Every structure is written in C-alpha cells, then in structure tokens.
Amino acid sequence: MNILIVLGEVIFLIVIFSLFYWLISIVFKQVAKLSWLQEKNVNITSLQRHISKILIFICAIACLALIGINGAVIYRGENIQEFQISLIRNLPTQFWSKFFTASLKTVSLLMLIKVSIPPLSRGIDWVGDYAKKVDKIKANDESVEAFFKVLKRIIIHGVWGISAILCANFLYLPEVVAKYIYIALKIYITIASGLLIVKAVATIVDTLDDLSLRYSSSNNLLNLYERLRHLIPLFKKCLEYVLYVGIVDFIVPEIKPIAWIGSYTPKIVQIIGIFFISNVLVEVAYFILDEFYVKTIDLDDSQRQKRLTLIPLMRSFAKYFVYFTAGVTILKLIGIDPAPILAGAGIVGIAVGLGAQNLINDVVCGFLILFENYYLVGDYVEVGKVEERNIEGIVEAIELRTTHVRHPDGQLQIVRNGDIGSIINYSKQYIYARVEISVSHDSNLDRVYRAIENVGQQLKIDEQDVLEPTRVAGIENFGENNLLLLTLTKVKPGKHLHIQRLLRRILKDTFSQEEIEIFGFSKS
C-alpha cells in the first residue's frame, strides 16, 4: 500500500509539471506570433528551452525528495498516509504562501542566470579577442586564449555556485546545506583561481619571451636569455607545480583529516625551486664557458682547437657538480643526513672500481690524451695497434671514456681510449700531400718536372691551405712500362686529402694539354 501511495504521488508531481510545461509552451507559441517579436524568434525559442530544462530539473529534484522522505518513513515502520495527513495538519497556514514565494524566487533566479550566461560568455570572448589584438604579439595568443577560457569557466561556475547558496536560503533549507555549498564553492574558486594564475603566468612569460627576442643582440645581457630560452617550458611547469602546491596549502586546512599535508608544502616548493635553479646554473655555466673560454678574440687556431677539446669535459664537470650539490641540498632539506650516504657510495665506488678496471683504464687514458696533447678535436688521426691500425679520420669529440673519429667516408668510429694504441697525427704543424704519378719510360722527365712545378706554383696561389709549392721528390719506382714519380706538397694539418684530390685533377688536365702520357694515378 505504501509503495502505491509513493508511486501515485510521483505520478501526480510529473502530471503537475507536465501541465506547467504545456502551459508554458502555449504561452511562448502565442508570444512568438506577435509581429514585433518575429525578429527575436530565436531568442524566444532559446528562453523556452531554458525554462523547460529548469522545470524538468525541479521536477526530478522534487520526485527524488518525495521518494527519499517516504522511504525514511517506511524505514521507521510508520504508515505513509497517516504521516502525510499529520504533516499537512501541522503545517502553519503561511507555509504554502512561503513555499510558493520561495519557489518563485528560485525559478526566477535560475531563469535570470540561465539567460544572462550566454551574453556574459560572449562578452568575455570579446575581451579576449580584443586583448590579443591590442598587444600585437602573436607568440602569446595561445596563452591569452587559454587564460580567458579558464576565466570564463570560473565566472560561470562561480555564478551558479552563488545561485545555489541563494536558492538554499530562499527555500529555507537547513543552514548546514548552505554551509557545505559555500565550502565547496570556496574550494572550487581557490583551485580555479590557481589555474587562472597559472594561465596568467604563462601569458606573461610568453609575452616577455617575445619581447626579449625582439630586443636581444650579441652585445647585451639578453644574449644570455637566448641560451636560457629553451628552459621556458620547464620554468612554466615549475611555476605551475608551485601554484598547485600553494592551492593545496590553502585548501587542506579546511579538511581536517588531511590538514597535516600542509606542513610539507613549503619543502616541496623549495625542492621545485632547487631543481629549476640547478638547471639554470648548468646553462649559465655552459654560457660562460662558451663566451669567455672559446669565443675569446686573441686565440690562434691551435689554442682554440685545444679549448674546443676541453669544453665537453668542463661542461660535464659543471653539470655533475651542480646536480650533485642540488641533490645534497635536497637531502638536507627533507631531513636526511647525506654524509652516511656519501660514505656508503664511496665504499661501493671502490668495490665497483675493482671490478671495472677497463673503465678506469679508459678514463685515465682519456686524461693523458688531453693533457699530453696527443690530438685535439678537429685533428686528422690514425689510431690503433701498429699491426692492426684501421681507424682514421677527423676527431669529433674526446670524452672521458671514448674518442669519436669521423672516417673520410662518413662513418662515425667510437674508440675506447684504452684501445687507442699508437697514434699518427696528421694535424701537427704541417703535413705533406703525397701524390704518385705514373709516366711512360719515353717521357721527357725535365718537361714533366716543369709541368708539375708550374702546377704546384699555381696551386699555392689558389689554395690557402698550401704552405709550399708542389715539388717532385724523384722517381719512386721503376715499372715494366712506366716510371712512378712522387710529388710532395706541404699543406696545413688535416688538408692533405683535399689537396691530393685537387692536385690529381689539375695534373690530369695539365698533362692532357701538354700531351704527356699518363699511365695512372695511385695513392700512397
């Protein structure tokens, strides 16, 4: 019986609200027929749709409330019919008038807000578009758009939250309901404001970034900014995390079970700051090394080459030193004594060192190569054990464990410093470009020598890498049908391959013009 009464009451409510819905539809249809409102037909339809949604929402809430109250009565074992009759008799005479007034206020407020939201949203969008046009900076358009998007969402949700509190007061709901709605709204506004600040910071950073690029040059401090510019995403992310931690610190005191989290937020902010500052210090160290160690004007090629060789090692040392210091600082910050950890790491390091002798050998050899100046970055070398020397090319990098050598054919050869063996360095002071030429037994050697020397003289004039003209060292070998002549051209270090190829081509053209028979070229 009780269930049938509840079902009947729910159906009655639905019928009442359906009747209201039908009446509202008729009213709006008649209003839409008015000639002076024909142009605003779209707005009228939108208003009708909003009112219909509000009615459906109120109907659903009323049905749920009715089911909940009756369910509580059934749970207590009471009769629903007797309970409702008693409730109606005990209601004061002014209840229905107050209920009607409160409902009217609630519906009116919700309708007003629903109608006001679209123009408010369009107004915020217009302000955002205007802001993008005013600053004339394309780089921050995305950040500005994101900022106003979050701002619009905060304002709209905040308005709805305030309306919920007002509706609770209109309907004379218990004070605890309005209190919890207020707390929820406060938490939401706090979080949303934090997100808004994050977007605002991103906008400011993007704007300053664009302005810095506009006015930076190689002669001012903004040149350093160009080196640090790639840290901007990290900077924005760190700021974002700091703001999130601040939001948590502001919110958790409101929630007593997790209020203890607030005591850790300052340390978290400090750790984020240390992490970011360490990255900045690494980049500043790189900048100082490049600007004051490599880009010094009064350096000859040899000194510059040596400094370029040492730069990777100095960079690695600076990076690991900064990160090590940051790690120790963070450990102290969170209350962990780093001394026992470092002592344990030392013992482990000794144990690992005993089992990693090859690694130690490579590192020691790397230091010896650098400080005894066997070769530098940019040198053309041939390395390996004497009986199996097969690695040659231009040195591209010298690291603690390995040396990177670029073969003339393009392959990158990575050699352990401990396996370097003997070294032939073609880049110390000068080198001879050796070219061997085969001519016929019947050739006039004086004529051949003059042709080669003329080519050598012209080659020295045309090529800055040639230190002395090409000369004929003499007859290198006798063949069955030919004589093998050896020519030597003194060139700058590492330029011998280029000059060899160039000289062969010029000699071929010259011999063709002089009608000197060539049996072939060979490379020593």
Coordinates of C-alpha atoms in Angstrom, one line a residue:
M1 CA 0.0 0.0 0.0
N2 CA 2.8 2.4 0.9
I3 CA 4.6 1.8 -2.4
L4 CA 1.4 2.5 -4.3
I5 CA 1.0 5.8 -2.4
V6 CA 4.6 6.8 -3.2
L7 CA 4.1 5.8 -6.9
G8 CA 0.9 7.8 -7.1
E9 CA 2.5 10.9 -5.6
V10 CA 5.4 10.7 -8.1
I11 CA 2.9 10.4 -11.0
F12 CA 0.9 13.3 -9.6
L13 CA 4.1 15.5 -9.5
I14 CA 5.0 14.6 -13.0
V15 CA 1.5 15.4 -14.2
I16 CA 1.6 18.8 -12.5
F17 CA 4.9 19.7 -14.0
S18 CA 3.8 18.4 -17.4
L19 CA 0.8 20.7 -17.1
F20 CA 3.1 23.6 -16.4
Y21 CA 5.3 22.6 -19.3
W22 CA 2.3 22.5 -21.6
L23 CA 1.0 25.9 -20.4
I24 CA 4.4 27.5 -20.9
S25 CA 4.6 26.1 -24.4
I26 CA 1.2 27.6 -25.3
V27 CA 2.3 31.0 -23.9
F28 CA 5.5 31.0 -25.9
K29 CA 3.8 30.0 -29.1
Q30 CA 1.4 32.9 -28.7
V31 CA 4.2 35.3 -27.9
A32 CA 6.2 34.1 -31.0
K33 CA 3.2 35.1 -33.2
L34 CA 3.5 38.7 -32.2
S35 CA 4.7 40.7 -35.2
W36 CA 7.1 42.9 -33.3
L37 CA 8.9 39.8 -31.9
Q38 CA 9.3 38.0 -35.2
E39 CA 13.0 39.0 -35.4
K40 CA 13.7 37.7 -32.0
N41 CA 12.2 34.3 -32.6
V42 CA 15.5 32.5 -32.0
N43 CA 15.9 34.2 -28.6
I44 CA 12.3 33.3 -27.6
T45 CA 12.9 29.6 -28.5
S46 CA 16.1 29.6 -26.5
L47 CA 14.4 31.1 -23.5
Q48 CA 11.6 28.5 -23.8
R49 CA 14.2 25.7 -23.9
H50 CA 16.0 27.0 -20.8
I51 CA 12.7 27.3 -18.8
S52 CA 11.8 23.8 -19.9
K53 CA 15.1 22.4 -18.6
I54 CA 14.7 24.2 -15.3
L55 CA 11.2 22.7 -14.9
I56 CA 12.5 19.2 -15.7
F57 CA 15.3 19.7 -13.2
I58 CA 13.0 20.9 -10.4
C59 CA 10.6 18.0 -11.2
A60 CA 13.4 15.5 -10.9
I61 CA 14.6 17.0 -7.6
A62 CA 11.0 17.1 -6.2
C63 CA 10.5 13.4 -7.1
L64 CA 13.7 12.3 -5.5
A65 CA 13.0 14.3 -2.4
L66 CA 9.5 12.8 -2.2
I67 CA 10.9 9.3 -2.6
G68 CA 13.6 9.9 0.0
I69 CA 11.2 11.3 2.6
N70 CA 8.7 8.5 2.1
G71 CA 11.5 5.9 2.1
A72 CA 12.6 7.2 5.5
V73 CA 9.1 7.0 6.8
I74 CA 8.7 3.4 5.6
Y75 CA 12.1 2.5 7.1
R76 CA 10.9 3.7 10.5
G77 CA 7.9 1.4 10.2
E78 CA 5.3 4.2 10.0
N79 CA 2.3 4.5 7.7
I80 CA 2.8 7.0 4.9
Q81 CA -0.8 8.0 4.7
E82 CA -1.0 8.8 8.4
F83 CA 2.3 10.6 8.3
Q84 CA 1.3 12.8 5.4
I85 CA -2.1 13.7 6.9
S86 CA -0.4 14.6 10.2
L87 CA 2.3 16.6 8.4
I88 CA -0.4 18.6 6.4
R89 CA -2.4 19.3 9.6
N90 CA 0.7 20.5 11.5
L91 CA 1.9 22.8 8.7
P92 CA 1.4 26.5 9.5
T93 CA -1.1 28.5 7.5
Q94 CA 1.6 30.6 5.9
F95 CA 3.7 27.6 4.7
W96 CA 2.1 27.4 1.3
S97 CA 2.5 31.1 0.6
K98 CA 6.1 31.0 1.7
F99 CA 6.7 27.9 -0.3
F100 CA 5.2 29.4 -3.4
T101 CA 7.2 32.6 -2.9
A102 CA 10.4 30.7 -2.4
S103 CA 9.8 28.6 -5.4
L104 CA 9.0 31.6 -7.5
K105 CA 12.2 33.3 -6.3
T106 CA 14.3 30.2 -7.1
V107 CA 12.8 29.7 -10.5
S108 CA 13.2 33.4 -11.3
L109 CA 16.8 33.5 -10.2
L110 CA 17.7 30.3 -12.2
M111 CA 16.0 31.7 -15.3
L112 CA 17.8 35.0 -14.9
I113 CA 21.2 33.3 -14.6
K114 CA 20.4 31.0 -17.5
V115 CA 19.5 33.9 -19.7
S116 CA 22.5 36.0 -18.6
I117 CA 25.2 33.4 -19.1
P118 CA 25.3 33.5 -23.0
P119 CA 25.8 37.3 -23.2
L120 CA 28.3 37.1 -20.4
S121 CA 30.2 34.4 -22.2
R122 CA 30.2 36.4 -25.4
G123 CA 31.5 39.4 -23.5
I124 CA 34.4 37.5 -22.1
D125 CA 35.3 36.1 -25.5
W126 CA 35.2 39.6 -27.0
V127 CA 37.5 40.9 -24.3
G128 CA 39.9 38.0 -25.0
D129 CA 39.9 38.8 -28.7
Y130 CA 40.5 42.4 -28.0
A131 CA 43.4 41.6 -25.7
K132 CA 45.0 39.6 -28.5
K133 CA 44.7 42.4 -30.9
V134 CA 45.9 45.1 -28.6
D135 CA 49.3 43.7 -27.7
K136 CA 50.1 42.7 -31.3
I137 CA 52.2 39.8 -30.1
K138 CA 51.4 36.6 -31.9
A139 CA 53.6 34.4 -29.6
N140 CA 51.2 34.8 -26.7
D141 CA 47.9 34.4 -28.5
E142 CA 47.5 30.8 -27.4
S143 CA 48.3 31.7 -23.8
V144 CA 45.9 34.7 -23.8
E145 CA 43.1 32.5 -25.3
A146 CA 43.7 29.8 -22.6
F147 CA 43.6 32.5 -19.9
F148 CA 40.3 33.9 -20.9
K149 CA 38.9 30.4 -21.4
V150 CA 39.7 29.5 -17.8
L151 CA 38.4 32.9 -16.6
K152 CA 35.1 32.3 -18.4
R153 CA 34.7 28.9 -16.9
I154 CA 35.4 30.2 -13.4
I155 CA 33.0 33.1 -13.7
I156 CA 30.1 30.9 -15.0
H157 CA 30.7 28.2 -12.4
G158 CA 31.0 30.8 -9.7
V159 CA 27.7 32.4 -10.6
W160 CA 26.0 29.0 -10.5
G161 CA 27.6 28.3 -7.1
I162 CA 26.4 31.6 -5.6
S163 CA 22.9 31.0 -7.1
A164 CA 22.8 27.6 -5.3
I165 CA 23.6 29.2 -2.0
L166 CA 20.8 31.8 -2.6
C167 CA 18.3 29.2 -3.6
A168 CA 19.1 27.2 -0.4
N169 CA 18.3 30.4 1.6
F170 CA 15.1 31.0 -0.5
L171 CA 13.9 27.5 0.2
Y172 CA 14.6 27.7 4.0
L173 CA 16.9 24.7 3.7
P174 CA 19.0 23.8 6.8
E175 CA 21.9 26.1 7.4
V176 CA 24.3 23.1 7.0
V177 CA 23.3 22.8 3.3
A178 CA 24.3 26.4 2.5
K179 CA 27.4 26.0 4.6
Y180 CA 28.7 22.9 2.7
I181 CA 27.8 24.5 -0.6
Y182 CA 29.8 27.5 0.4
I183 CA 32.8 25.4 1.4
A184 CA 32.6 23.5 -1.9
L185 CA 32.4 26.8 -3.8
K186 CA 35.3 28.2 -1.9
I187 CA 37.4 25.2 -2.7
Y188 CA 36.4 25.3 -6.4
I189 CA 37.2 29.1 -6.6
T190 CA 40.5 28.5 -5.0
I191 CA 41.5 25.8 -7.4
A192 CA 40.2 27.7 -10.3
S193 CA 41.9 30.9 -9.3
G194 CA 45.2 28.9 -9.1
L195 CA 44.6 27.6 -12.6
L196 CA 43.9 31.2 -13.7
I197 CA 47.1 32.4 -12.2
V198 CA 49.0 29.6 -14.0
K199 CA 47.5 30.7 -17.3
A200 CA 48.3 34.3 -16.5
V201 CA 51.9 33.5 -15.7
A202 CA 52.1 31.5 -18.9
T203 CA 50.8 34.6 -20.8
I204 CA 53.3 36.9 -19.1
V205 CA 56.2 34.6 -19.7
D206 CA 55.3 34.2 -23.4
T207 CA 55.0 38.0 -23.8
L208 CA 58.3 38.6 -22.1
D209 CA 59.9 35.9 -24.2
D210 CA 58.8 37.5 -27.4
L211 CA 59.9 41.0 -26.3
S212 CA 63.3 39.6 -25.2
L213 CA 63.8 38.1 -28.6
R214 CA 62.9 41.3 -30.3
Y215 CA 65.4 43.4 -28.4
S216 CA 68.2 40.9 -27.8
S217 CA 71.6 41.2 -29.5
S218 CA 75.0 39.8 -29.2
N219 CA 76.2 42.9 -27.3
N220 CA 73.7 42.9 -24.3
L221 CA 72.7 40.6 -21.5
L222 CA 69.7 39.4 -23.4
N223 CA 72.1 37.3 -25.4
L224 CA 72.3 35.1 -22.2
Y225 CA 68.5 34.9 -22.4
E226 CA 68.7 33.2 -25.8
R227 CA 70.8 30.5 -24.2
L228 CA 68.3 30.1 -21.4
R229 CA 65.2 30.3 -23.6
H230 CA 64.8 26.5 -24.0
L231 CA 64.2 26.4 -20.2
I232 CA 61.0 28.4 -20.6
P233 CA 58.7 25.2 -20.7
L234 CA 60.5 23.9 -17.6
F235 CA 60.1 27.3 -15.9
K236 CA 56.4 27.4 -16.7
K237 CA 56.0 23.8 -15.5
C238 CA 57.8 24.5 -12.2
L239 CA 55.7 27.6 -11.6
E240 CA 52.6 25.6 -12.3
Y241 CA 53.6 23.0 -9.7
V242 CA 54.4 25.7 -7.2
L243 CA 51.0 27.2 -7.6
Y244 CA 49.4 23.8 -7.3
V245 CA 51.2 23.2 -4.0
G246 CA 50.0 26.7 -2.9
I247 CA 46.5 25.7 -3.7
V248 CA 46.8 22.5 -1.7
D249 CA 48.3 24.5 1.2
F250 CA 45.3 26.8 1.1
I251 CA 42.7 24.1 0.8
V252 CA 43.8 21.3 3.2
P253 CA 43.2 23.3 6.4
E254 CA 39.5 23.3 5.5
I255 CA 39.6 19.5 5.5
K256 CA 40.7 18.3 8.9
P257 CA 41.6 14.6 8.1
I258 CA 44.3 15.7 5.6
A259 CA 45.3 19.0 7.3
W260 CA 48.7 17.5 8.1
I261 CA 49.7 17.7 4.4
G262 CA 50.0 21.5 4.8
S263 CA 53.2 21.1 6.8
Y264 CA 55.1 19.6 3.8
T265 CA 54.1 22.2 1.2
P266 CA 57.0 24.7 1.9
K267 CA 59.6 22.0 1.5
I268 CA 58.0 20.8 -1.8
V269 CA 58.2 24.4 -3.1
Q270 CA 61.8 24.7 -2.1
I271 CA 62.6 21.4 -3.8
I272 CA 61.0 22.6 -7.0
G273 CA 63.0 25.8 -6.7
I274 CA 66.3 24.0 -6.2
F275 CA 65.5 21.8 -9.2
F276 CA 64.9 24.7 -11.5
I277 CA 67.8 26.8 -10.3
S278 CA 70.2 23.9 -10.8
N279 CA 69.1 23.7 -14.4
V280 CA 69.6 27.5 -14.8
L281 CA 73.1 27.3 -13.3
V282 CA 74.1 24.5 -15.7
E283 CA 73.0 26.6 -18.6
V284 CA 74.8 29.7 -17.2
A285 CA 78.0 27.6 -16.8
Y286 CA 77.7 26.5 -20.4
F287 CA 77.3 30.1 -21.5
I288 CA 80.3 31.3 -19.5
L289 CA 82.4 28.5 -20.9
D290 CA 81.4 29.3 -24.5
E291 CA 81.6 33.1 -24.2
F292 CA 84.7 33.6 -22.1
Y293 CA 86.7 30.4 -22.8
V294 CA 86.0 29.7 -26.5
K295 CA 84.9 33.0 -28.1
T296 CA 88.0 34.9 -26.9
I297 CA 89.3 37.0 -29.8
D298 CA 93.1 36.7 -29.1
L299 CA 93.4 32.9 -29.9
D300 CA 95.2 31.2 -32.6
D301 CA 93.8 28.1 -34.3
S302 CA 95.8 25.7 -32.1
Q303 CA 94.6 27.3 -28.8
R304 CA 91.0 27.5 -30.0
Q305 CA 91.2 23.8 -31.0
K306 CA 92.5 22.8 -27.7
R307 CA 89.8 24.7 -25.8
L308 CA 87.2 23.2 -28.0
T309 CA 88.5 19.8 -27.0
L310 CA 88.3 20.6 -23.3
I311 CA 84.9 22.2 -23.4
P312 CA 82.9 18.9 -23.3
L313 CA 84.8 17.7 -20.2
M314 CA 84.4 21.1 -18.5
R315 CA 80.7 21.0 -19.3
S316 CA 80.3 17.6 -17.9
F317 CA 82.1 18.5 -14.7
A318 CA 80.0 21.6 -14.3
K319 CA 76.7 19.8 -14.9
Y320 CA 77.5 16.9 -12.5
F321 CA 78.9 19.3 -9.8
V322 CA 75.7 21.4 -9.9
Y323 CA 73.4 18.4 -9.9
F324 CA 75.4 16.7 -7.1
T325 CA 75.2 19.9 -5.0
A326 CA 71.4 20.2 -5.7
G327 CA 70.9 16.5 -4.6
V328 CA 72.8 17.0 -1.3
T329 CA 70.8 20.2 -0.6
I330 CA 67.5 18.4 -1.2
L331 CA 68.5 15.6 1.1
K332 CA 69.4 18.1 3.8
L333 CA 66.1 19.9 3.2
I334 CA 64.0 16.8 3.8
G335 CA 65.9 15.9 6.9
I336 CA 68.2 13.2 5.6
D337 CA 71.9 13.4 6.5
P338 CA 73.9 12.9 3.2
A339 CA 77.2 12.0 5.0
P340 CA 76.3 8.3 5.6
I341 CA 75.0 8.0 2.0
L342 CA 78.2 9.6 0.6
A343 CA 80.4 7.3 2.8
G344 CA 78.4 4.3 1.6
A345 CA 78.7 5.5 -2.0
G346 CA 82.5 5.7 -1.6
I347 CA 82.8 2.1 -0.4
V348 CA 80.5 1.0 -3.2
G349 CA 82.7 3.0 -5.6
I350 CA 85.8 1.2 -4.5
A351 CA 84.2 -2.2 -5.0
V352 CA 82.9 -1.2 -8.4
G353 CA 86.3 0.2 -9.3
L354 CA 88.0 -3.1 -8.6
G355 CA 85.6 -4.8 -11.0
A356 CA 85.7 -2.1 -13.6
Q357 CA 89.4 -1.8 -14.4
N358 CA 88.7 -1.3 -18.1
L359 CA 86.5 1.6 -17.3
I360 CA 89.2 3.2 -15.1
N361 CA 91.8 2.5 -17.8
D362 CA 89.7 4.3 -20.4
V363 CA 89.2 7.3 -18.1
V364 CA 92.9 7.5 -17.2
C365 CA 93.9 7.2 -20.9
G366 CA 91.4 10.0 -21.7
F367 CA 93.0 12.3 -19.3
L368 CA 96.5 11.5 -20.6
I369 CA 95.4 12.1 -24.2
L370 CA 94.0 15.5 -23.3
F371 CA 96.8 16.8 -21.0
E372 CA 99.7 15.4 -23.1
N373 CA 98.1 16.9 -26.2
Y374 CA 98.3 13.8 -28.4
Y375 CA 95.4 15.0 -30.5
L376 CA 92.6 17.5 -30.3
V377 CA 89.1 17.9 -31.8
G378 CA 89.5 18.6 -35.5
D379 CA 92.8 16.7 -35.9
Y380 CA 93.1 14.1 -38.6
V381 CA 94.5 10.9 -36.9
E382 CA 95.1 7.3 -37.5
V383 CA 95.0 5.2 -34.3
G384 CA 95.1 1.6 -33.2
K385 CA 97.7 -1.0 -32.5
V386 CA 100.6 -1.0 -35.0
E387 CA 99.8 -4.4 -36.5
E388 CA 96.1 -3.7 -36.9
R389 CA 95.7 0.1 -37.3
N390 CA 92.5 0.6 -39.2
I391 CA 90.8 3.7 -37.6
E392 CA 91.4 7.0 -39.2
G393 CA 89.6 10.3 -39.7
I394 CA 88.8 13.6 -38.1
V395 CA 88.4 13.7 -34.3
E396 CA 85.0 15.0 -33.5
A397 CA 84.9 14.5 -29.7
I398 CA 87.1 13.4 -26.9
E399 CA 85.3 12.1 -23.8
L400 CA 86.5 10.6 -20.6
R401 CA 85.9 7.0 -21.9
T402 CA 85.8 7.3 -25.7
T403 CA 87.1 9.2 -28.7
H404 CA 84.8 9.9 -31.7
V405 CA 86.5 9.7 -35.1
R406 CA 84.7 10.6 -38.3
H407 CA 86.1 8.5 -41.2
P408 CA 86.5 10.2 -44.6
D409 CA 83.7 8.0 -45.9
G410 CA 81.4 9.4 -43.3
Q411 CA 81.3 6.6 -40.7
L412 CA 81.5 7.7 -37.0
Q413 CA 84.0 5.4 -35.3
I414 CA 83.9 5.3 -31.5
V415 CA 87.1 4.1 -29.9
R416 CA 87.7 3.3 -26.2
N417 CA 90.6 5.5 -25.0
G418 CA 92.2 2.4 -23.6
D419 CA 92.3 0.8 -27.1
I420 CA 93.8 3.8 -28.9
G421 CA 97.3 2.3 -29.0
S422 CA 99.8 4.1 -31.2
I423 CA 98.7 7.4 -32.8
I424 CA 99.6 9.0 -36.1
N425 CA 98.5 12.7 -36.0
Y426 CA 98.3 14.3 -39.4
S427 CA 97.4 17.7 -37.9
K428 CA 100.6 18.8 -36.2
Q429 CA 102.1 22.0 -37.8
Y430 CA 102.0 20.7 -41.3
I431 CA 101.7 17.6 -43.5
Y432 CA 102.7 16.5 -47.0
A433 CA 100.1 15.7 -49.6
R434 CA 101.7 12.8 -51.4
V435 CA 100.7 12.2 -55.0
E436 CA 102.3 9.5 -57.2
I437 CA 102.2 9.7 -61.0
S438 CA 103.0 7.0 -63.5
V439 CA 104.5 8.2 -66.8
S440 CA 106.0 6.4 -69.7
H441 CA 109.7 5.4 -69.9
D442 CA 109.9 7.5 -73.0
S443 CA 108.6 10.7 -71.3
N444 CA 110.9 13.8 -71.1
L445 CA 111.3 14.0 -67.4
D446 CA 112.5 17.6 -67.5
R447 CA 109.3 18.5 -69.3
V448 CA 107.3 16.5 -66.8
Y449 CA 109.0 18.1 -63.8
R450 CA 108.5 21.6 -65.2
A451 CA 104.8 20.9 -65.7
I452 CA 104.4 19.6 -62.2
E453 CA 106.3 22.6 -60.7
N454 CA 104.2 25.0 -62.6
V455 CA 101.0 23.4 -61.4
G456 CA 102.4 23.5 -57.8
Q457 CA 103.2 27.2 -58.1
Q458 CA 99.7 28.0 -59.3
L459 CA 98.2 25.7 -56.6
K460 CA 99.9 27.6 -53.9
I461 CA 98.4 30.9 -55.2
D462 CA 94.9 29.5 -55.5
E463 CA 94.7 27.5 -52.3
Q464 CA 95.3 29.0 -48.8
D465 CA 95.8 25.5 -47.3
V466 CA 99.0 25.0 -49.4
L467 CA 102.1 26.1 -47.4
E468 CA 104.8 25.4 -50.1
P469 CA 104.5 24.7 -53.8
T470 CA 104.4 21.1 -55.1
R471 CA 107.8 19.6 -55.8
V472 CA 108.9 16.4 -57.3
A473 CA 110.7 14.2 -54.8
G474 CA 112.0 12.0 -57.5
I475 CA 111.5 8.6 -59.1
E476 CA 109.8 6.3 -56.6
N477 CA 109.8 3.1 -58.6
F478 CA 110.5 1.6 -62.0
G479 CA 107.8 -0.4 -63.6
E480 CA 107.8 -2.5 -66.7
N481 CA 106.4 0.2 -68.9
N482 CA 106.3 3.2 -66.6
L483 CA 108.1 5.4 -64.1
L484 CA 106.5 6.1 -60.8
L485 CA 107.1 9.8 -59.7
L486 CA 106.5 11.0 -56.2
T487 CA 105.3 14.6 -55.6
L488 CA 105.1 16.3 -52.2
T489 CA 103.0 19.4 -51.3
K490 CA 103.4 20.9 -47.9
V491 CA 99.9 21.8 -46.6
K492 CA 98.1 22.7 -43.4
P493 CA 97.3 19.9 -40.9
G494 CA 94.3 17.8 -42.0
K495 CA 94.1 19.3 -45.5
H496 CA 96.2 16.6 -47.3
L497 CA 93.3 14.6 -48.6
H498 CA 91.6 17.6 -50.2
I499 CA 94.9 18.8 -51.8
Q500 CA 95.7 15.3 -53.1
R501 CA 92.4 15.0 -54.9
L502 CA 92.6 18.6 -56.2
L503 CA 96.2 18.1 -57.4
R504 CA 95.4 14.9 -59.3
R505 CA 92.7 16.6 -61.2
I506 CA 94.8 19.6 -62.1
L507 CA 97.7 17.3 -63.2
K508 CA 95.5 15.2 -65.3
D509 CA 94.2 18.3 -67.2
T510 CA 97.7 19.8 -67.5
F511 CA 99.2 16.6 -68.8
S512 CA 96.4 16.3 -71.3
Q513 CA 97.2 19.8 -72.6
E514 CA 101.0 19.1 -72.7
E515 CA 100.3 15.7 -74.4
I516 CA 102.2 13.9 -71.6
E517 CA 101.2 10.2 -71.4
I518 CA 99.8 9.1 -68.0
F519 CA 99.7 5.5 -67.0
G520 CA 97.6 6.2 -64.0
F521 CA 97.4 7.7 -60.5
S522 CA 98.0 5.8 -57.3
K523 CA 97.5 7.0 -53.7
S524 CA 100.1 6.1 -51.0

